[in-house]
Coordinates of C-alpha atoms in Angstrom, one line a residue:
X1 CA -90.6 106.0 159.1
X2 CA -90.3 102.4 158.0
X3 CA -91.0 101.1 154.5
X4 CA -92.4 97.3 154.5
X5 CA -91.5 96.1 151.7
X6 CA -89.6 97.6 148.5
X7 CA -88.5 96.2 145.3
X8 CA -85.0 97.4 144.6
X9 CA -85.0 98.2 140.3
X10 CA -81.4 99.2 139.8
X11 CA -78.3 100.5 140.9
X12 CA -77.7 104.4 140.8
X13 CA -74.4 106.0 140.5
X14 CA -73.1 106.4 143.5
X15 CA -73.4 102.7 144.4
X16 CA -77.0 102.6 146.2
X17 CA -79.3 100.1 145.3
X18 CA -82.4 102.0 143.2
X19 CA -86.0 101.8 145.0
X20 CA -89.7 103.5 144.8
X21 CA -92.7 104.1 146.9
X22 CA -95.8 105.6 146.4
X23 CA -94.3 107.8 143.2
X24 CA -90.6 108.9 144.6
X25 CA -87.1 107.4 144.0
X26 CA -85.7 105.5 146.9
X27 CA -81.8 105.4 147.5
X28 CA -81.2 102.5 149.7
X29 CA -76.9 101.5 149.7
X30 CA -76.2 97.9 149.8
X31 CA -78.7 97.0 148.1
X32 CA -78.8 94.2 144.9
X33 CA -81.7 95.0 142.6
X34 CA -84.2 91.9 142.6
X35 CA -83.6 92.3 146.9
X36 CA -86.9 93.4 148.5
X37 CA -85.8 94.9 151.8
X38 CA -87.1 96.2 154.6
X39 CA -86.3 99.9 154.6
X40 CA -86.1 102.3 157.3
X41 CA -85.9 106.0 155.7
X42 CA -83.4 108.2 157.6
X43 CA -83.4 111.5 154.9
X44 CA -86.5 112.8 153.0
X45 CA -86.1 115.3 150.0
X46 CA -88.5 116.9 147.8
X47 CA -88.1 114.3 145.0
X48 CA -86.5 111.6 146.7
X49 CA -86.3 109.5 149.7
X50 CA -82.7 108.0 151.3
X51 CA -82.4 105.1 153.4
X52 CA -80.9 101.6 155.4
X53 CA -82.0 98.6 154.5
X54 CA -82.9 97.2 158.2
X55 CA -83.7 93.5 156.5
X56 CA -83.1 91.6 153.5
X57 CA -86.5 90.0 152.7
X58 CA -86.0 88.8 149.6
X59 CA -82.5 88.6 148.2
X60 CA -81.4 88.8 144.8
X61 CA -80.1 85.8 142.4
X62 CA -77.0 88.9 142.0
X63 CA -76.0 88.8 145.8
X64 CA -72.9 87.1 146.7
X65 CA -71.0 87.3 150.4
X66 CA -68.5 89.9 150.9
X67 CA -64.9 88.7 152.1
X68 CA -64.3 91.8 154.4
X69 CA -65.6 92.3 158.2
X70 CA -66.4 95.3 158.0
X71 CA -68.2 96.0 154.6
X72 CA -70.7 98.3 155.2
X73 CA -69.4 99.9 157.7
X74 CA -65.9 100.5 155.7
X75 CA -67.0 103.6 153.0
X76 CA -64.2 102.3 151.1
X77 CA -66.2 99.3 148.5
X78 CA -69.6 100.3 148.4
X79 CA -70.4 96.5 146.3
X80 CA -68.6 93.7 147.7
X81 CA -72.3 92.5 147.8
X82 CA -72.2 91.9 144.1
X83 CA -71.1 89.3 141.4
X84 CA -68.2 91.4 139.2
X85 CA -69.9 90.0 136.3
X86 CA -72.8 91.9 138.1
X87 CA -70.2 95.1 138.4
X88 CA -69.1 95.2 134.9
X89 CA -72.8 95.2 133.6
X90 CA -73.9 97.7 135.9
X91 CA -70.8 100.1 135.6
X92 CA -71.9 100.1 132.3
X93 CA -75.7 100.8 131.8
X94 CA -74.8 103.3 135.1
X95 CA -71.9 105.6 132.2
X96 CA -74.1 105.0 129.6
X97 CA -77.5 106.1 130.9
X98 CA -75.4 109.7 132.3
X99 CA -73.8 110.0 129.6
X100 CA -76.9 109.7 127.6
X101 CA -79.0 111.5 129.7
X102 CA -76.4 114.8 130.4
X103 CA -74.8 114.8 127.7
X104 CA -77.2 113.7 125.0
X105 CA -74.7 111.1 124.3
X106 CA -75.7 108.4 121.7
X107 CA -75.3 105.0 123.5
X108 CA -74.3 103.5 120.5
X109 CA -71.0 105.1 120.5
X110 CA -70.8 103.3 123.5
X111 CA -67.7 100.7 124.1
X112 CA -67.4 97.1 126.7
X113 CA -66.3 98.1 130.0
X114 CA -62.4 97.1 130.4
X115 CA -62.8 94.5 133.1
X116 CA -60.2 94.0 135.8
X117 CA -57.9 91.3 134.9
X118 CA -58.4 90.7 139.6
X119 CA -60.9 92.0 141.0
X120 CA -58.8 91.2 144.7
X121 CA -54.8 93.0 145.9
X122 CA -54.9 95.5 142.7
X123 CA -54.6 98.4 144.8
X124 CA -51.4 99.8 145.2
X125 CA -51.8 103.2 146.4
X126 CA -54.5 103.7 150.0
X127 CA -54.3 106.5 152.6
X128 CA -54.8 104.0 156.4
X129 CA -56.1 106.8 158.6
X130 CA -55.3 106.3 162.3
X131 CA -56.7 106.9 165.6
X132 CA -55.7 106.8 169.3
X133 CA -58.1 106.6 172.3
X134 CA -57.6 105.3 175.3
X135 CA -54.8 103.0 175.1
X136 CA -56.6 101.6 171.9
X137 CA -55.4 101.8 168.2
X138 CA -57.5 102.5 165.4
X139 CA -56.6 102.0 162.2
X140 CA -58.5 101.3 158.8
X141 CA -60.6 103.8 155.8
X142 CA -63.2 107.1 156.8
X143 CA -66.9 105.2 157.6
X144 CA -69.1 106.4 155.0
X145 CA -69.9 110.4 154.7
X146 CA -67.9 110.4 158.0
X147 CA -64.5 110.9 159.8
X148 CA -64.7 108.3 162.2
X149 CA -62.9 105.6 161.7
X150 CA -63.8 101.4 160.9
X151 CA -61.3 99.8 162.3
X152 CA -59.4 96.7 160.3
X153 CA -56.1 94.4 160.3
X154 CA -56.1 94.6 156.4
X155 CA -58.1 95.1 153.4
X156 CA -59.1 92.4 150.3
X157 CA -58.9 95.0 147.8
X158 CA -55.2 96.4 148.7
X159 CA -51.8 94.8 147.2
X160 CA -50.0 91.8 149.5
X161 CA -47.3 93.4 149.8
X162 CA -49.6 96.8 151.3
X163 CA -51.7 94.6 153.6
X164 CA -47.9 93.7 155.6
X165 CA -46.3 96.8 155.9
X166 CA -50.0 98.0 157.5
X167 CA -49.3 95.6 159.3
X168 CA -46.1 96.4 160.7
X169 CA -46.7 99.8 161.2
X170 CA -49.6 98.9 163.4
X171 CA -47.6 97.3 165.6
X172 CA -44.7 99.5 165.4
X173 CA -47.8 102.6 166.2
X174 CA -48.8 101.1 169.9
X175 CA -45.3 102.1 171.2
X176 CA -44.1 105.0 169.0
X177 CA -43.9 108.1 171.2
X178 CA -46.3 111.5 170.1
X179 CA -49.1 108.7 168.5
X180 CA -52.0 110.4 169.2
X181 CA -50.2 113.1 166.7
X182 CA -50.5 110.5 163.6
X183 CA -53.7 110.8 162.0
X184 CA -52.6 108.7 158.5
X185 CA -50.3 106.7 156.9
X186 CA -49.9 106.9 152.9
X187 CA -48.9 102.9 151.0
X188 CA -47.6 103.0 147.7
X189 CA -46.1 99.7 146.1
X190 CA -45.0 100.2 142.6
X191 CA -43.9 96.7 139.7
X192 CA -40.3 96.2 141.2
X193 CA -42.1 95.2 144.6
X194 CA -40.8 98.3 146.4
X195 CA -42.9 100.0 148.7
X196 CA -42.9 103.2 149.9
X197 CA -45.0 104.5 153.3
X198 CA -46.0 108.5 154.3
X199 CA -46.7 109.2 157.9
X200 CA -48.7 112.1 158.4
X201 CA -47.5 113.9 161.9
X202 CA -48.5 116.7 163.2
X203 CA -47.2 117.5 166.1
X204 CA -43.8 119.6 166.7
X205 CA -41.4 116.4 168.1
X206 CA -40.5 114.9 164.8
X207 CA -36.6 113.3 165.7
X208 CA -38.0 111.2 168.4
X209 CA -40.7 109.8 165.4
X210 CA -37.6 110.0 163.2
X211 CA -35.9 108.0 165.4
X212 CA -38.3 105.1 166.5
X213 CA -39.1 104.0 162.9
X214 CA -35.9 104.5 161.8
X215 CA -35.0 100.6 163.5
X216 CA -37.5 100.2 160.2
X217 CA -35.0 100.4 157.7
X218 CA -34.0 97.2 158.0
X219 CA -37.7 95.5 155.9
X220 CA -36.4 95.0 152.4
X221 CA -38.1 97.1 150.1
X222 CA -39.3 99.7 152.0
X223 CA -39.3 103.3 152.3
X224 CA -40.6 105.7 154.9
X225 CA -41.1 109.8 154.3
X226 CA -42.5 112.1 157.0
X227 CA -45.3 114.9 156.3
X228 CA -46.1 117.3 158.3
X229 CA -48.7 118.9 156.1
X230 CA -48.4 120.6 152.0
X231 CA -46.5 117.5 149.8
X232 CA -43.9 120.2 149.8
X233 CA -43.1 119.0 153.6
X234 CA -41.9 115.9 153.3
X235 CA -38.7 114.2 154.7
X236 CA -37.7 111.1 153.7
X237 CA -36.6 109.8 156.8
X238 CA -34.4 106.6 154.7
X239 CA -35.1 103.9 151.1
X240 CA -35.3 104.5 148.2
X241 CA -36.6 108.2 146.7
X242 CA -38.9 106.8 144.2
X243 CA -41.1 104.4 142.9
X244 CA -40.7 102.3 139.1
X245 CA -43.8 101.0 137.3
X246 CA -44.2 100.2 133.2
X247 CA -45.8 101.1 130.2
X248 CA -46.1 100.3 127.2
X249 CA -44.6 97.7 125.2
X250 CA -41.4 97.4 124.7
X251 CA -41.5 98.8 128.3
X252 CA -41.0 102.3 129.6
X253 CA -40.0 102.1 132.8
X254 CA -41.7 105.0 135.2
X255 CA -40.4 107.2 138.6
X256 CA -41.8 109.0 140.4
X257 CA -41.8 111.2 143.9
X258 CA -43.2 110.6 147.1
X259 CA -46.2 112.6 146.7
X260 CA -46.7 112.1 142.9
X261 CA -49.3 110.7 141.3
X262 CA -49.9 107.4 139.8
X263 CA -53.3 105.5 138.8
X264 CA -53.8 102.8 141.6
X265 CA -54.5 100.1 139.0
X266 CA -51.0 98.8 137.5
X267 CA -52.6 96.2 135.5
X268 CA -55.9 98.4 134.0
X269 CA -53.4 101.6 133.7
X270 CA -51.5 99.9 131.1
X271 CA -54.9 98.5 129.2
X272 CA -55.8 102.6 129.8
X273 CA -52.1 103.5 128.2
X274 CA -52.2 100.7 125.0
X275 CA -56.2 102.5 124.2
X276 CA -54.8 105.6 123.9
X277 CA -51.3 104.6 121.9
X278 CA -53.6 102.4 119.7
X279 CA -54.4 105.8 118.3
X280 CA -51.6 106.7 116.9
X281 CA -50.9 105.7 112.9
X282 CA -48.1 104.2 111.7
X283 CA -45.6 107.3 111.0
X284 CA -48.0 109.6 112.9
X285 CA -46.7 113.4 112.5
X286 CA -49.4 114.5 115.1
X287 CA -48.4 117.3 117.5
X288 CA -49.9 116.0 120.6
X289 CA -50.3 118.6 123.7
X290 CA -50.8 116.5 126.8
X291 CA -52.6 118.2 129.9
X292 CA -52.6 116.9 133.4
X293 CA -49.6 115.1 132.1
X294 CA -48.4 113.8 135.7
X295 CA -45.1 112.5 136.1
X296 CA -45.5 111.0 131.8
X297 CA -47.5 108.1 132.0
X298 CA -49.0 109.1 128.7
X299 CA -46.7 111.4 127.6
X300 CA -43.7 108.9 126.8
X301 CA -45.3 106.3 125.5
X302 CA -47.1 108.8 122.4
X303 CA -44.4 110.4 122.3
X304 CA -43.1 106.8 120.6
X305 CA -45.9 107.8 117.7
X306 CA -46.3 111.5 117.6
X307 CA -43.5 114.0 116.8
X308 CA -43.8 115.7 119.0
X309 CA -45.1 116.3 122.9
X310 CA -45.3 118.6 125.3
X311 CA -46.2 117.9 128.2
X312 CA -47.9 120.3 131.5
X313 CA -48.7 119.8 135.3
X314 CA -48.6 122.0 138.3
X315 CA -47.2 119.8 140.8
X316 CA -43.7 121.0 139.6
X317 CA -41.8 117.8 141.5
X318 CA -43.8 116.3 139.3
X319 CA -42.7 117.8 135.4
X320 CA -38.8 117.4 136.8
X321 CA -39.5 113.6 136.9
X322 CA -41.1 114.3 133.4
X323 CA -38.4 115.6 132.1
X324 CA -36.2 112.3 133.8
X325 CA -38.2 110.2 132.7
X326 CA -37.5 111.1 129.2
X327 CA -34.1 111.2 129.0
X328 CA -34.1 108.0 130.9
X329 CA -35.6 106.2 128.0
X330 CA -34.1 108.2 125.4
X331 CA -37.2 110.3 124.3
X332 CA -36.0 114.0 122.5
X333 CA -39.3 115.0 121.4
X334 CA -40.8 115.9 124.5
X335 CA -41.7 118.5 126.3
X336 CA -42.8 119.4 130.1
X337 CA -44.0 123.0 131.3
X338 CA -44.5 123.2 135.3
X339 CA -48.2 125.8 134.8
X340 CA -52.1 125.0 135.3
X341 CA -53.1 123.3 133.0
X342 CA -56.0 126.4 132.3
X343 CA -54.5 129.2 129.7
X344 CA -51.5 126.0 129.1
X345 CA -53.3 125.2 124.9
X346 CA -53.7 129.4 124.8
X347 CA -50.0 130.2 125.5
X348 CA -48.1 127.4 123.7
X349 CA -50.7 127.2 120.4
X350 CA -48.9 128.9 118.1
X351 CA -45.7 127.7 118.0
X352 CA -47.2 124.2 117.8
X353 CA -50.8 124.2 116.7
X354 CA -51.6 121.0 118.3
X355 CA -53.0 118.2 116.0
X356 CA -54.2 116.2 119.4
X357 CA -54.9 117.3 122.5
X358 CA -55.4 115.0 125.3
X359 CA -55.9 115.9 129.5
X360 CA -56.5 113.3 132.3
X361 CA -58.0 115.9 135.0
X362 CA -58.9 115.5 138.9
X363 CA -62.1 114.5 140.1
X364 CA -63.7 117.6 139.6
X365 CA -62.5 117.7 135.8
X366 CA -61.6 120.6 133.8
X367 CA -64.2 123.1 132.7
X368 CA -62.5 125.8 131.9
X369 CA -59.6 124.3 129.7
X370 CA -63.1 122.5 127.8
X371 CA -64.1 126.6 127.3
X372 CA -60.7 127.2 125.5
X373 CA -60.5 124.0 123.7
X374 CA -63.6 124.7 122.3
X375 CA -62.3 128.1 120.9
X376 CA -59.2 126.8 120.1
X377 CA -60.5 124.0 118.0
X378 CA -57.6 121.2 118.2
X379 CA -58.8 118.4 115.0
X380 CA -59.2 115.8 118.6
X381 CA -59.6 116.0 121.7
X382 CA -58.7 112.4 124.3
X383 CA -59.8 112.6 127.2
X384 CA -59.2 110.6 130.1
X385 CA -62.0 111.0 133.8
X386 CA -62.1 109.2 136.8
X387 CA -65.8 111.1 137.2
X388 CA -69.0 109.8 134.7
X389 CA -71.0 113.5 136.2
X390 CA -67.9 116.0 135.1
X391 CA -66.7 114.4 132.6
X392 CA -70.3 115.2 131.1
X393 CA -70.3 118.0 131.9
X394 CA -67.0 118.8 130.3
X395 CA -68.4 117.3 126.9
X396 CA -71.3 119.6 126.5
X397 CA -69.5 123.0 125.2
X398 CA -67.3 120.4 123.1
X399 CA -70.5 119.0 121.3
X400 CA -71.7 122.5 121.3
X401 CA -69.0 123.7 119.3
X402 CA -69.0 121.8 115.8
X403 CA -67.2 118.5 117.5
X404 CA -68.6 115.2 117.0
X405 CA -67.7 112.3 120.0
X406 CA -66.2 109.5 117.8
X407 CA -66.5 106.6 121.2
X408 CA -65.9 106.4 125.0
X409 CA -65.3 103.2 127.3
X410 CA -65.3 102.8 130.9
X411 CA -62.5 101.5 132.1
X412 CA -63.1 99.0 135.9
X413 CA -60.3 100.6 137.9
X414 CA -62.0 99.9 140.8
X415 CA -63.4 96.8 141.9
X416 CA -65.8 96.2 144.3
X417 CA -66.8 100.5 144.5
X418 CA -69.1 102.0 142.5
X419 CA -66.2 104.7 140.6
X420 CA -65.7 103.8 136.4
X421 CA -62.9 106.1 135.3
X422 CA -63.6 106.1 130.8
X423 CA -61.5 107.4 127.2
X424 CA -63.3 109.3 125.0
X425 CA -62.4 110.7 122.0
X426 CA -64.0 113.7 120.3
X427 CA -63.5 114.8 116.9
X428 CA -64.0 118.1 114.6
X429 CA -66.9 117.6 112.3
X430 CA -65.4 119.2 109.5
X431 CA -62.5 117.6 110.1

């Protein structure tokens, strides 16, 4: 079905433009509010349809020329065709609207979006997909909604050091033995200029691979790991074990190993930490539980301001690293536990009676943890989220259990994409 002219009215969560045809919503990716497009419908549902723009009849004033040659083919970015100010405005609107509709949150408590200082070259981590076919090497990211790789030489949102390392591996992988068994290259960099690469290898002849890439050890500030399955199969080939990031003021130096986690936008992560740290009044005697704590990104800055902090993380190597980070930074009022977040608050509550619980869960959210906290009723809950829909879902049981949302702020950690990080503070209404 072809719609000869569709007016794009707004942007929807997920990044697509939204128009209406004969009373039904139509979602069209890579369009801008104000566009008039010729649209081909590719999928029809009862209440909406999905289409592709075959032609931009009248371009929106919000449009700009995307700088990436594979924009629209690669699934990494959705909004390179929008001005950065336009992206920020729509992220604020979508975030506020979603929390209002799904959780009944008053838009008046929404704080302004914290924009990124640089809309390009901000990503400190990436997973580059690799395919070998008919003596041709394909490297890039998956196309939208598929496992086909959009081939590209570099990425404009990656840190320059990662693009340089990507180019180096592209040259070497062409000659690599058993290269068809290398489906992915993970790249990371830190605040010191160190680069870590992890080659995923699904073959059974790892020694030739190790020997082949061993010649790259002379490259400055590069460490290389091989991974043949889950994270516990990671093997260092050469280079440093850890990467280092800095947070807080004066700076805390936090290290994390291969398989560990750090935010992709290091500058915006520092802004997040500043926001969290600002919540603690001078001379605070609060006892804090930090769930999904990783290597101590929030736990350790908060430990400078609280009486005691307990961090919980299910990935044991991250907990080991958090303990080393605490020791290296001279923080003695913090302890860490390697265990699932579910049940941790209940188990630790009798001896601690936390004044605040912080949580920074994965994209799937933390619904079972939230139900647990609704029973325990800590005075304050600070929720750091990377997924607005699961945040809205998780807020509902708290709002029905005597909590009031003080404020929520979206953070743009991912320019050129629809993704939004956020910080939300809730307090017991009787507190």
